[in-house]
CSV table of C-alpha atoms in Angstrom, one decimal:
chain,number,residue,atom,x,y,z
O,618,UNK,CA,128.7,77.2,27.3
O,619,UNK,CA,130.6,80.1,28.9
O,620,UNK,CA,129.3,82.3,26.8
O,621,UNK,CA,125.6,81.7,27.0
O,622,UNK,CA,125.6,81.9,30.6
O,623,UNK,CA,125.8,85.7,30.9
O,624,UNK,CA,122.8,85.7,28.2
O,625,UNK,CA,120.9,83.6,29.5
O,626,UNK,CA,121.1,86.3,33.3
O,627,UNK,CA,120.7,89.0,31.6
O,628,UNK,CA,117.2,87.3,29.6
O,629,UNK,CA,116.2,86.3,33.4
O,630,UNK,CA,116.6,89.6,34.8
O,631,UNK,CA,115.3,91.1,31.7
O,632,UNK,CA,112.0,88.9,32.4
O,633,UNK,CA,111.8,89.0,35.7
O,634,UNK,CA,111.8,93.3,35.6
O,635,UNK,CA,109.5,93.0,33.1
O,636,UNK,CA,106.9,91.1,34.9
O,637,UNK,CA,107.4,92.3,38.2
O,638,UNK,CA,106.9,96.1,36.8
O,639,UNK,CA,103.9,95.0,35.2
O,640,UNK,CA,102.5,93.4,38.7
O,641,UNK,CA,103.5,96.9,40.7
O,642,UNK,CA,101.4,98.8,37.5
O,643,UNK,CA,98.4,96.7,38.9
O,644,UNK,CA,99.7,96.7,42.0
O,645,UNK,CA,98.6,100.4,42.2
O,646,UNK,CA,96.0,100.7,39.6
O,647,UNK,CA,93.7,98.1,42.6
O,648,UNK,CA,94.7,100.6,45.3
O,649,UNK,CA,94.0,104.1,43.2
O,650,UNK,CA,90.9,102.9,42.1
O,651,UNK,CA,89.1,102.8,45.3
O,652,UNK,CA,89.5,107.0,45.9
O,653,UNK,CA,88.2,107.3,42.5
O,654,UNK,CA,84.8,105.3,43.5
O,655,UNK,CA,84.9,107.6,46.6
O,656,UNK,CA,81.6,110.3,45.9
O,657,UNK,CA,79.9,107.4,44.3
O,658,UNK,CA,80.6,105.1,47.7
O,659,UNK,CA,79.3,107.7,49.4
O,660,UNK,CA,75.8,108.1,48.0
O,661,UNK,CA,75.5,104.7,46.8
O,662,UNK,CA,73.1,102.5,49.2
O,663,UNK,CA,76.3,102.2,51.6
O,664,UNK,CA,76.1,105.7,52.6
O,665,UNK,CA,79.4,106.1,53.3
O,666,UNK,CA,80.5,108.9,55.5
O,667,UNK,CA,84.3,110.6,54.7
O,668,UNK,CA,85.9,109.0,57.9
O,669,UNK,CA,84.5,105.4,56.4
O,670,UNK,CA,85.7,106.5,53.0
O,671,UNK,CA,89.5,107.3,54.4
O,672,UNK,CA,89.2,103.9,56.2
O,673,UNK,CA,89.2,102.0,53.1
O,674,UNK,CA,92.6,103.1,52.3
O,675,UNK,CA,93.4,103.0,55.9
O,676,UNK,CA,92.1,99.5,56.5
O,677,UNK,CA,94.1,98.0,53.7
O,678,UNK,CA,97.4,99.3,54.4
O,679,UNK,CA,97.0,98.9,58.2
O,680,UNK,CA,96.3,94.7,57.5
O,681,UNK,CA,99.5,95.5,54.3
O,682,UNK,CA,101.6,96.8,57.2
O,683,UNK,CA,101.3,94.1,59.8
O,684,UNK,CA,101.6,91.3,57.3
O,685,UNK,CA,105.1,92.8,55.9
O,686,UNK,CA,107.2,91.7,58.2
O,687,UNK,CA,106.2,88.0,58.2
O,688,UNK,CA,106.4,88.1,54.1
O,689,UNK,CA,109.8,89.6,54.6
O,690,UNK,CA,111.1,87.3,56.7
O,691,UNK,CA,110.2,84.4,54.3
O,692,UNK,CA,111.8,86.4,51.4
O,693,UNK,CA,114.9,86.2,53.1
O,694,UNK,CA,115.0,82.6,53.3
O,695,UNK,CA,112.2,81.1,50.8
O,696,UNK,CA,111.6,80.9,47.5
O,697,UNK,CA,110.8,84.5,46.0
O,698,UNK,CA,108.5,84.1,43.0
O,699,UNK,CA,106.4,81.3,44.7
O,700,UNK,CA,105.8,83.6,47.2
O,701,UNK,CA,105.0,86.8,44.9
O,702,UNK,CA,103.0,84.1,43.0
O,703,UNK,CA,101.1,83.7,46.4
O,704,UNK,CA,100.6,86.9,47.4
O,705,UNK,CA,99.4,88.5,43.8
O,706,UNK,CA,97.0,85.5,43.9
O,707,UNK,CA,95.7,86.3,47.0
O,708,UNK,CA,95.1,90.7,46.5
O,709,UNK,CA,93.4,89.7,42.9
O,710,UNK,CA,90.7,88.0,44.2
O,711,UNK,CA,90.1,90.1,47.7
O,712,UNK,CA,89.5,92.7,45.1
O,713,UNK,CA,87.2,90.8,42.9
O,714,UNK,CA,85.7,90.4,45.9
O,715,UNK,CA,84.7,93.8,46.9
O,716,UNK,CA,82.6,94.2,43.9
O,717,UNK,CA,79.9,91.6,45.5
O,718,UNK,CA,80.1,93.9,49.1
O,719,UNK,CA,76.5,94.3,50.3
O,720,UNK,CA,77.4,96.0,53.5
O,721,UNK,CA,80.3,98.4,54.3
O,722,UNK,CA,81.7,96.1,56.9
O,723,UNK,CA,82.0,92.9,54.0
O,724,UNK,CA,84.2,95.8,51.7
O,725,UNK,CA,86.1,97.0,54.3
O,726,UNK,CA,86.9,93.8,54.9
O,727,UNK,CA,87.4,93.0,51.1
O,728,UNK,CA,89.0,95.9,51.0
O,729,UNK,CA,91.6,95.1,54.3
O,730,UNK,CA,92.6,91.6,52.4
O,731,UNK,CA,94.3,92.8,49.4
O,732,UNK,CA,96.6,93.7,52.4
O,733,UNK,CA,97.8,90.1,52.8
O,734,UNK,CA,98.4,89.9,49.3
O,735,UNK,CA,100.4,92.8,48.6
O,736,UNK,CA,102.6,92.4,51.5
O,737,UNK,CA,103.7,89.4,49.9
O,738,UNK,CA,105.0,91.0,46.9
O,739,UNK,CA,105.2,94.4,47.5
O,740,UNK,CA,108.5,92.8,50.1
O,741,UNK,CA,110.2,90.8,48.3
O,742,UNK,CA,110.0,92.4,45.1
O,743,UNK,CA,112.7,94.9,45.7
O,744,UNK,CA,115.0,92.4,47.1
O,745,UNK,CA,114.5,89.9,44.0
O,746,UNK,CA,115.4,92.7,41.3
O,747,UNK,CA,118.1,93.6,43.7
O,748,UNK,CA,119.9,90.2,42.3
O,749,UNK,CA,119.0,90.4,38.9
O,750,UNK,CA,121.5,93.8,38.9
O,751,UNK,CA,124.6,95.4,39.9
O,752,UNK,CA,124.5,98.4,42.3
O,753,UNK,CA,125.4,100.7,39.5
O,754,UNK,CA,122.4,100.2,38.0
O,755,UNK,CA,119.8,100.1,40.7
O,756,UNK,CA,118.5,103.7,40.7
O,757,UNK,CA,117.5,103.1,37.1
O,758,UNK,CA,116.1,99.6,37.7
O,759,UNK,CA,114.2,100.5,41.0
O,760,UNK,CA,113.0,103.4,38.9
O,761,UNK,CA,111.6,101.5,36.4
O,762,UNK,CA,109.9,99.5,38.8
O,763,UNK,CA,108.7,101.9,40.5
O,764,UNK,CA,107.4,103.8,37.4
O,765,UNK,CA,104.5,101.6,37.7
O,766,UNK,CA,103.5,104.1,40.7
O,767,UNK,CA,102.4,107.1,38.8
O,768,UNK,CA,101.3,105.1,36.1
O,769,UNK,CA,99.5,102.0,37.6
O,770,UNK,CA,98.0,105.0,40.1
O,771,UNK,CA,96.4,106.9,37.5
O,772,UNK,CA,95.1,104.3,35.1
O,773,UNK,CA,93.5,103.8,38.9
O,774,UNK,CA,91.6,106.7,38.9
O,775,UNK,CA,91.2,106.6,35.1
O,776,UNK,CA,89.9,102.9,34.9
O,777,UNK,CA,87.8,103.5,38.3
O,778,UNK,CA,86.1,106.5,36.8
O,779,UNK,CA,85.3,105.5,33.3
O,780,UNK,CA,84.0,102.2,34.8
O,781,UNK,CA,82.2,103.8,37.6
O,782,UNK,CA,80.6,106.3,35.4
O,783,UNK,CA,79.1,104.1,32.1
O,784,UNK,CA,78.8,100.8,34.3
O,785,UNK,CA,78.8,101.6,38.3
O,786,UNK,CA,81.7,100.8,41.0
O,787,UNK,CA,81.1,97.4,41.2
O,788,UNK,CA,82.4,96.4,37.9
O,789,UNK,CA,85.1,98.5,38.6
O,790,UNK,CA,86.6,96.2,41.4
O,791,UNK,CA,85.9,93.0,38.9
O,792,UNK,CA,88.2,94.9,36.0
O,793,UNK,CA,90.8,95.5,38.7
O,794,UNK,CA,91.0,91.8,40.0
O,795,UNK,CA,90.8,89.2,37.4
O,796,UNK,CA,93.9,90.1,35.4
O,797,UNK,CA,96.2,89.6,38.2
O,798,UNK,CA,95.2,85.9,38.4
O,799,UNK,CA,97.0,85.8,35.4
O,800,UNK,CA,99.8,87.5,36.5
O,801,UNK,CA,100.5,85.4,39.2
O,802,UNK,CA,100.6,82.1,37.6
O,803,UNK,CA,103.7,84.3,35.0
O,804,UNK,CA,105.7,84.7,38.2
O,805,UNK,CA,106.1,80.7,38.4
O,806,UNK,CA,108.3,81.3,35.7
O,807,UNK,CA,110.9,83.7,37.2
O,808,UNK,CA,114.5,83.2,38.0
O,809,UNK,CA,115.4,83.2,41.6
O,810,UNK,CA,119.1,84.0,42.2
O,811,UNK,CA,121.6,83.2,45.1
O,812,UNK,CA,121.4,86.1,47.7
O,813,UNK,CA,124.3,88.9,46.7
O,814,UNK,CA,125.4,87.4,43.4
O,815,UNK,CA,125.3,91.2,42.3
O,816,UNK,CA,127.0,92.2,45.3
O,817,UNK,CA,130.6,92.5,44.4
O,818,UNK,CA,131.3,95.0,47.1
O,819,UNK,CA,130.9,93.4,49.6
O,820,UNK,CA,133.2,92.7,52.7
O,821,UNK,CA,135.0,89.3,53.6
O,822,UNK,CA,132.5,88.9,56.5
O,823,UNK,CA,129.7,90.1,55.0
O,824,UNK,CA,130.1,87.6,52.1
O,825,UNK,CA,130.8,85.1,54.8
O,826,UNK,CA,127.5,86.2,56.7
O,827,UNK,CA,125.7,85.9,53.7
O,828,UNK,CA,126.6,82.7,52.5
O,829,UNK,CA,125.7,81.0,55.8
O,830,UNK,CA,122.5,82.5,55.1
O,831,UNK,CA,121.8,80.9,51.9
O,832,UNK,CA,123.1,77.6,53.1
O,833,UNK,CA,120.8,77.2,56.0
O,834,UNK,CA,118.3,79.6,54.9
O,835,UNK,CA,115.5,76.9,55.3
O,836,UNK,CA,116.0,75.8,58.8
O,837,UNK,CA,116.8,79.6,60.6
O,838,UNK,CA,113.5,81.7,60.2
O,839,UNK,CA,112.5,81.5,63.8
O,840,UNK,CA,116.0,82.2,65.2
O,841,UNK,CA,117.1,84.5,62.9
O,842,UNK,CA,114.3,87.0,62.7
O,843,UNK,CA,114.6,88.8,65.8
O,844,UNK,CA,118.1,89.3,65.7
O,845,UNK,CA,118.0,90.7,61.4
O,846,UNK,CA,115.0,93.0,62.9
O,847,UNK,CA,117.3,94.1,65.8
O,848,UNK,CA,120.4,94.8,63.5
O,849,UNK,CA,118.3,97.1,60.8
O,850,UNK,CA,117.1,99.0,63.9
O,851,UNK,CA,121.0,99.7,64.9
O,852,UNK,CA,121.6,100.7,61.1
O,853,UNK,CA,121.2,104.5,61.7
O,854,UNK,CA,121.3,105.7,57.9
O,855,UNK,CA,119.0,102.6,57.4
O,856,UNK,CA,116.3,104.0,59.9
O,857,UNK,CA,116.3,107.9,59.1
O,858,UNK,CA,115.6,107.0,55.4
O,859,UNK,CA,112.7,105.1,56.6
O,860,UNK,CA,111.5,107.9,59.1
O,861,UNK,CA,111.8,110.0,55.7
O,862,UNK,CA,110.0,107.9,53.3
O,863,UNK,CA,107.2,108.0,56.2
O,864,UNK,CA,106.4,111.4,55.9
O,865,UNK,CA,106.7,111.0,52.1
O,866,UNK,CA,104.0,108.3,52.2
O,867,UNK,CA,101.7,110.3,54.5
O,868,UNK,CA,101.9,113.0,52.2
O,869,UNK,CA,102.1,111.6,49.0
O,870,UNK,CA,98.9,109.2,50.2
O,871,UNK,CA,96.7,111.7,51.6
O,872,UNK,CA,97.4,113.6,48.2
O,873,UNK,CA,96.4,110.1,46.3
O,874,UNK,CA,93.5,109.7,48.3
O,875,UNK,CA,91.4,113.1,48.4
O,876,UNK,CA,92.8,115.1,45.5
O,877,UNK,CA,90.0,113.5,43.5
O,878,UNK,CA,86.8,114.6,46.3
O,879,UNK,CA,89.3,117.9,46.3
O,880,UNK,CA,89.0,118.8,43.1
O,881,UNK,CA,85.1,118.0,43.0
O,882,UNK,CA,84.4,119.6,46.4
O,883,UNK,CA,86.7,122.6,46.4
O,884,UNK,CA,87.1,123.1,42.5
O,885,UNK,CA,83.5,122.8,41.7
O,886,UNK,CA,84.5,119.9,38.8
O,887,UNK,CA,82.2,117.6,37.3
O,888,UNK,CA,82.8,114.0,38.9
O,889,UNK,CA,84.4,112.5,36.1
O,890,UNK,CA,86.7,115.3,35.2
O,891,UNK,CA,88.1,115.2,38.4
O,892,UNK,CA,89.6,111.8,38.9
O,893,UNK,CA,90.5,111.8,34.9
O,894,UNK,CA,92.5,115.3,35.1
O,895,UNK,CA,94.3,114.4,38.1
O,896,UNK,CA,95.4,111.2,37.0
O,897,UNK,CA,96.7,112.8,34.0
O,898,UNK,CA,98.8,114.8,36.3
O,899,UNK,CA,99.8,111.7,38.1
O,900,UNK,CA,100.7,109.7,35.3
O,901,UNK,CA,102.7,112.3,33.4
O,902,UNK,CA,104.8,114.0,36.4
O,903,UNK,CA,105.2,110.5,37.8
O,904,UNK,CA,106.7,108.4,34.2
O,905,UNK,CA,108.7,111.7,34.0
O,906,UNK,CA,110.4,112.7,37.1
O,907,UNK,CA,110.7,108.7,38.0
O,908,UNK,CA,112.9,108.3,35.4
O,909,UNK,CA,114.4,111.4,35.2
O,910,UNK,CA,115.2,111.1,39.0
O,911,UNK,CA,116.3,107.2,38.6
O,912,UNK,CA,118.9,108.4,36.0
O,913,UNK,CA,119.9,111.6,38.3
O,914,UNK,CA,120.5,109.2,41.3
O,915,UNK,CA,122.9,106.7,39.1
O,916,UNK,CA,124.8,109.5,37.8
O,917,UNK,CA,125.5,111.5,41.3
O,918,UNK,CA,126.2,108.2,42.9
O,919,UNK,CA,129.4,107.9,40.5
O,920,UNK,CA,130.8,110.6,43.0
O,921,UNK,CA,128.8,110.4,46.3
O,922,UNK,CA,127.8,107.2,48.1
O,923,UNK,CA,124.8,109.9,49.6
O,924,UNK,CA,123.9,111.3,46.3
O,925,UNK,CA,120.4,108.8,46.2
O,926,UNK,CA,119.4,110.2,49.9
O,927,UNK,CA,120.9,113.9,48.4
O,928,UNK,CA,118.9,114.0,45.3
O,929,UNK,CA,115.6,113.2,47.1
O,930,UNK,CA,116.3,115.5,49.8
O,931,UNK,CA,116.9,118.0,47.6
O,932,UNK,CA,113.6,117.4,45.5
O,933,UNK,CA,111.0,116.8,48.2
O,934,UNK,CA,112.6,120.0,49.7
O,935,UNK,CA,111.4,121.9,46.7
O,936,UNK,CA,108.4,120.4,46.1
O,937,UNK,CA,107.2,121.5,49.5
O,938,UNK,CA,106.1,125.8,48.8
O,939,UNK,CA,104.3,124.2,45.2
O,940,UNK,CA,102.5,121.7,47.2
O,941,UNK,CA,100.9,124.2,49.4
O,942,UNK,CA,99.7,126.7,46.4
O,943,UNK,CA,98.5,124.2,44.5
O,944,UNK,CA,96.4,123.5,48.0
O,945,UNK,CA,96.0,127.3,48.4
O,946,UNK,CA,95.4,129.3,45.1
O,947,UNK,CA,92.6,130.6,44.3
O,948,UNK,CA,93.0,130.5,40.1
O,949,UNK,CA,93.0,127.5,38.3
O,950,UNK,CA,95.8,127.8,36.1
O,951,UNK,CA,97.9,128.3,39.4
O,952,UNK,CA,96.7,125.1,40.8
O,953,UNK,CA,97.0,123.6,37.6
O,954,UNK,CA,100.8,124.9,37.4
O,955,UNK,CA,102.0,124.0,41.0
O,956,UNK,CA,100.3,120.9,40.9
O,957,UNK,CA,102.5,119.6,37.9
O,958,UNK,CA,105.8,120.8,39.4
O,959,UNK,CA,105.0,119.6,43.0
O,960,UNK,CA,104.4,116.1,41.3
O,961,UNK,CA,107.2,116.0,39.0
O,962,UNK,CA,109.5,117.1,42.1
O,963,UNK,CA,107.8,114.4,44.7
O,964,UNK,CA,108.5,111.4,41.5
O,965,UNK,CA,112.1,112.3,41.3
O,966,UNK,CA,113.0,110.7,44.4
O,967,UNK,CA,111.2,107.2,44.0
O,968,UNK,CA,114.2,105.8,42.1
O,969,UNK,CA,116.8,106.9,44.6
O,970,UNK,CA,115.1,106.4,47.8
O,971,UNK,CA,114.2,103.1,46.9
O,972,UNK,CA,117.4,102.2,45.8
O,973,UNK,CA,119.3,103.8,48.8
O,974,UNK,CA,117.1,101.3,51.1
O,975,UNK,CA,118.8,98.1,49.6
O,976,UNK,CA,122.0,99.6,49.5
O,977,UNK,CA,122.1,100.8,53.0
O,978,UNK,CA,121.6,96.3,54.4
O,979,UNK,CA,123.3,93.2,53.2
O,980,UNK,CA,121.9,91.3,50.6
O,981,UNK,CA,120.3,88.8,53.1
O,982,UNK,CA,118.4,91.1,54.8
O,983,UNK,CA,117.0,93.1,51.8
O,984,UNK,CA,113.6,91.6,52.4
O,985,UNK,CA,113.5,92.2,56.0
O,986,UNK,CA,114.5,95.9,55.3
O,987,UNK,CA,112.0,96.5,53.2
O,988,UNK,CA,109.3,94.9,55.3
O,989,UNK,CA,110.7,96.9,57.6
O,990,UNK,CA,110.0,99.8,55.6
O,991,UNK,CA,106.9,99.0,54.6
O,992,UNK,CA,105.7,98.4,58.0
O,993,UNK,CA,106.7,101.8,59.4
O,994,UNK,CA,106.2,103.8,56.6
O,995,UNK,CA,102.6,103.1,56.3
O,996,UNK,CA,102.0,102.7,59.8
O,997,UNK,CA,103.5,106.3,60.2
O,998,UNK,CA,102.3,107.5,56.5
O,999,UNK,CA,99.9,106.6,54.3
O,1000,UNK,CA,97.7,104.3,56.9
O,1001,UNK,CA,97.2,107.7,59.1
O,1002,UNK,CA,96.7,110.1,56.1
O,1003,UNK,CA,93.4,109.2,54.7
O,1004,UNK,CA,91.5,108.6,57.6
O,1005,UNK,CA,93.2,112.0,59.5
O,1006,UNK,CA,92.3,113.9,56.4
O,1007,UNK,CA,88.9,112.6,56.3
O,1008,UNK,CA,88.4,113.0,60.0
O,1009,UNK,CA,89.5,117.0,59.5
O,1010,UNK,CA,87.2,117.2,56.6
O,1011,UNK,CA,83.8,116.0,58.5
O,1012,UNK,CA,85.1,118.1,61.7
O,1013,UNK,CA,85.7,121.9,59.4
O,1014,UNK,CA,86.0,121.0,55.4
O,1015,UNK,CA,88.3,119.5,52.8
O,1016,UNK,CA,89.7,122.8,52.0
O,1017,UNK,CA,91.4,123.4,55.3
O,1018,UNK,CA,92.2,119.0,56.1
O,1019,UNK,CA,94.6,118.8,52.9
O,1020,UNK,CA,96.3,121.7,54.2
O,1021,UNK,CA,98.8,119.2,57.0
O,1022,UNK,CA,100.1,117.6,53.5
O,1023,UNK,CA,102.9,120.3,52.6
O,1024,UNK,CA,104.0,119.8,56.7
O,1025,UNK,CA,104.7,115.8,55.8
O,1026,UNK,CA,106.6,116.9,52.9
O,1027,UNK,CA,109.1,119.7,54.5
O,1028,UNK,CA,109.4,117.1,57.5
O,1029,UNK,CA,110.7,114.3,54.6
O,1030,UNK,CA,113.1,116.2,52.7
O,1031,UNK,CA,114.6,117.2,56.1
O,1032,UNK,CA,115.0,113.5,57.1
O,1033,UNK,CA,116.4,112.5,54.1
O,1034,UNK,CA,119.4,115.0,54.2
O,1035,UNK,CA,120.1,113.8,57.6
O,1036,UNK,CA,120.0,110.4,56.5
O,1037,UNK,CA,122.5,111.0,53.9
O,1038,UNK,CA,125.0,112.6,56.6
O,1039,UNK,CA,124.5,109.7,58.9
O,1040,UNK,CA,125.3,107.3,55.6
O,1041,UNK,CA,128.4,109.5,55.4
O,1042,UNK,CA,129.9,109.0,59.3
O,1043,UNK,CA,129.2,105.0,58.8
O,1044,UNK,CA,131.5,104.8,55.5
O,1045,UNK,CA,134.5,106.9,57.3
């Protein structure tokens, strides 16, 4: 019996990856697809302008950003896969939804209800795979999570164009939705681990403080909230790296968003060529530098405790110049060439960032930090983006709006290195 138990973790945590990486692929594939319906929206018999375009995206994330906190609370104290169950459940069928929209008001708010769904799991997910595996192994693990980012992104585009073009955008939303049913019901079946059994590290009160946590985790959501919120604000290291990963989303999302309308507007590219090529790009700098920078994090992080803030510091830093050429240049095979290196730079930091984030909190507050997170990184990022870019587009053009991107990025890499020498002054 000794002997099996060990097996029988690893075949959990094996499972439980598998399936929550395979959620986050559709996770992002429903959210990509909607920039790829964009130019048909917009001259379908919604008539969409680009400011009600960008509010799609903007929409979603701002009802995604107010439910996180709420979810993470509960993943704190509640039963994780039920909840992921819950809240994959819920996004599948919003988006199922918003193929039957008659009116733009019923898909924006279609549209805004995948929020409550995805808040659910996109919270808790990160704090679940965080005890199915030892700190030393996080950067990879968060990075292969997190792989479902490029990927599930451009099979988004992909999907949403090849369905929009041979069938219209409606269908599109119904391929999107109904597998995740599915996929909910598969979470019923995953492991859900004490709070910090991978946490070896940990101090004598911090093991103490976590403990009491899982004993009376069922009867201390209401008192305990305010006062976990009010400790992650006081965790400096904790807060720059969100700032950071802010002006990552907004840049990163407003790239997402309009790239596709971009390279149509700008570019002069057939419609379907547009959201195809750049989810090419997406798909292959993202699977790439993910993993490269998941494997770069583990490594430095043998000698630096700051080496996961470090190594994405150092990449978004020198992404930044390539992001704003392949904005800028006039040739094609420039665009083409900065484009690729600006997205495989950008991916290398998904692994560390995300793993610095649940190793900058206690193990009992994991779900909190990253509702946290996810709160003010798309209330600062990604839910500002779309909508500001789309605002600048209608008031000048697209060619000039995209242009505030490379600022976000510069801005992020900055945060992040400050970030790392804050981690450093709180482990003297």
């Amino acid at each position: 019996m000794p002997d099996q138990a060990p097996k029988s973790w690893l075949n959990s945590a094996g499972w439980g990856l598998a399936i929550l990486s395979f959620i986050n692929l559709f996770n992002y594939l429903d959210r990509f697809l909607v920039p790829a319906l964009f130019e048909s929206l917009k001259h379908s018999e919604l008539k969409l302008s680009d400011t009600q375009l960008g509010l799609l995206m903007s929409g979603f994330l701002a009802v995604y950003t107010l439910a996180a906190p709420l979810f993470g609370v509960l993943g704190d104290r509640r039963a994780r896969p039920k909840l992921i169950a819950f809240g994959v459940g819920c996004w599948s069928l919003a988006t199922s939804l918003s193929g039957f929209a008659g009116s733009y008001v019923a898909l924006l708010a279609a549209r805004a209800s995948v929020g409550i769904g995805e808040a659910a799991y996109g919270t808790i997910a990160p704090s679940l795979l965080s005890d199915y595996f030892p700190a030393a192994r996080r950067g990879r693990v968060m990075a292969i999570f997190f792989c479902a980012i490029p990927v599930g992104s451009a099979l988004g585009y992909v999907v949403g164009g090849l369905m929009d073009v041979h069938f219209g955008w409606r269908v599109a939303f119904f391929v999107a939705g109904v597998p995740g049913l599915a996929l909910a019901v598969l979470c019923l079946w995953m492991k859900d681990p004490p709070r910090g059994s991978q946490d070896t590290d940990l101090s004598p009160a911090d093991k103490t403080n976590v403990e009491s946590a899982n004993r009376f985790s069922q009867s201390s959501v209401g008192s305990e909230t305010k006062a976990t919120y009010l400790r992650l604000l006081r965790n400096r290291p904790f807060v720059v790296t969100v700032l950071g990963y802010a002006a990552y989303t907004f840049a990163m999302g407003g790239l997402a968003s309009w790239m596709p309308a971009f390279l149509e507007r700008v570019r002069g590219m057939p419609h379907g060529d547009a959201t195809i090529s750049f989810g090419y790009i997406v798909v292959i700098t993202g699977f790439i530098g993910t993993f490269i920078g998941g494997w770069l994090g583990d490594y430095c992080a043998k000698y630096s405790k700051q080496a996961y803030l470090l190594v994405s510091a150092i990449a978004t830093l020198l992404a930044a110049p390539f992001v704003w050429f392949a904005l800028t240049a006039a040739s094609s095979t420039m665009y083409l060439a900065c484009m690729v290196t600006a997205q495989l730079l950008m991916f290398l930091s998904t692994g560390p960032i995300n793993a610095s984030i649940v190793n900058l909190v206690l193990p009992n507050q994991r779900a909190s930090a990253v509702a946290l997170e996810i709160f003010s990184i798309h209330l600062l990022g990604d839910a500002i983006s779309p909508y500001l870019i789309g605002a600048i587009s209608d008031a000048s053009s697209l060619a000039q709006a995209v242009k505030i991107v490379p600022i976000a990025v510069i801005l992020s890499g900055a945060l992040w290195g400050w970030a790392a020498r804050e981690q450093a002054k709180a482990n003297k």
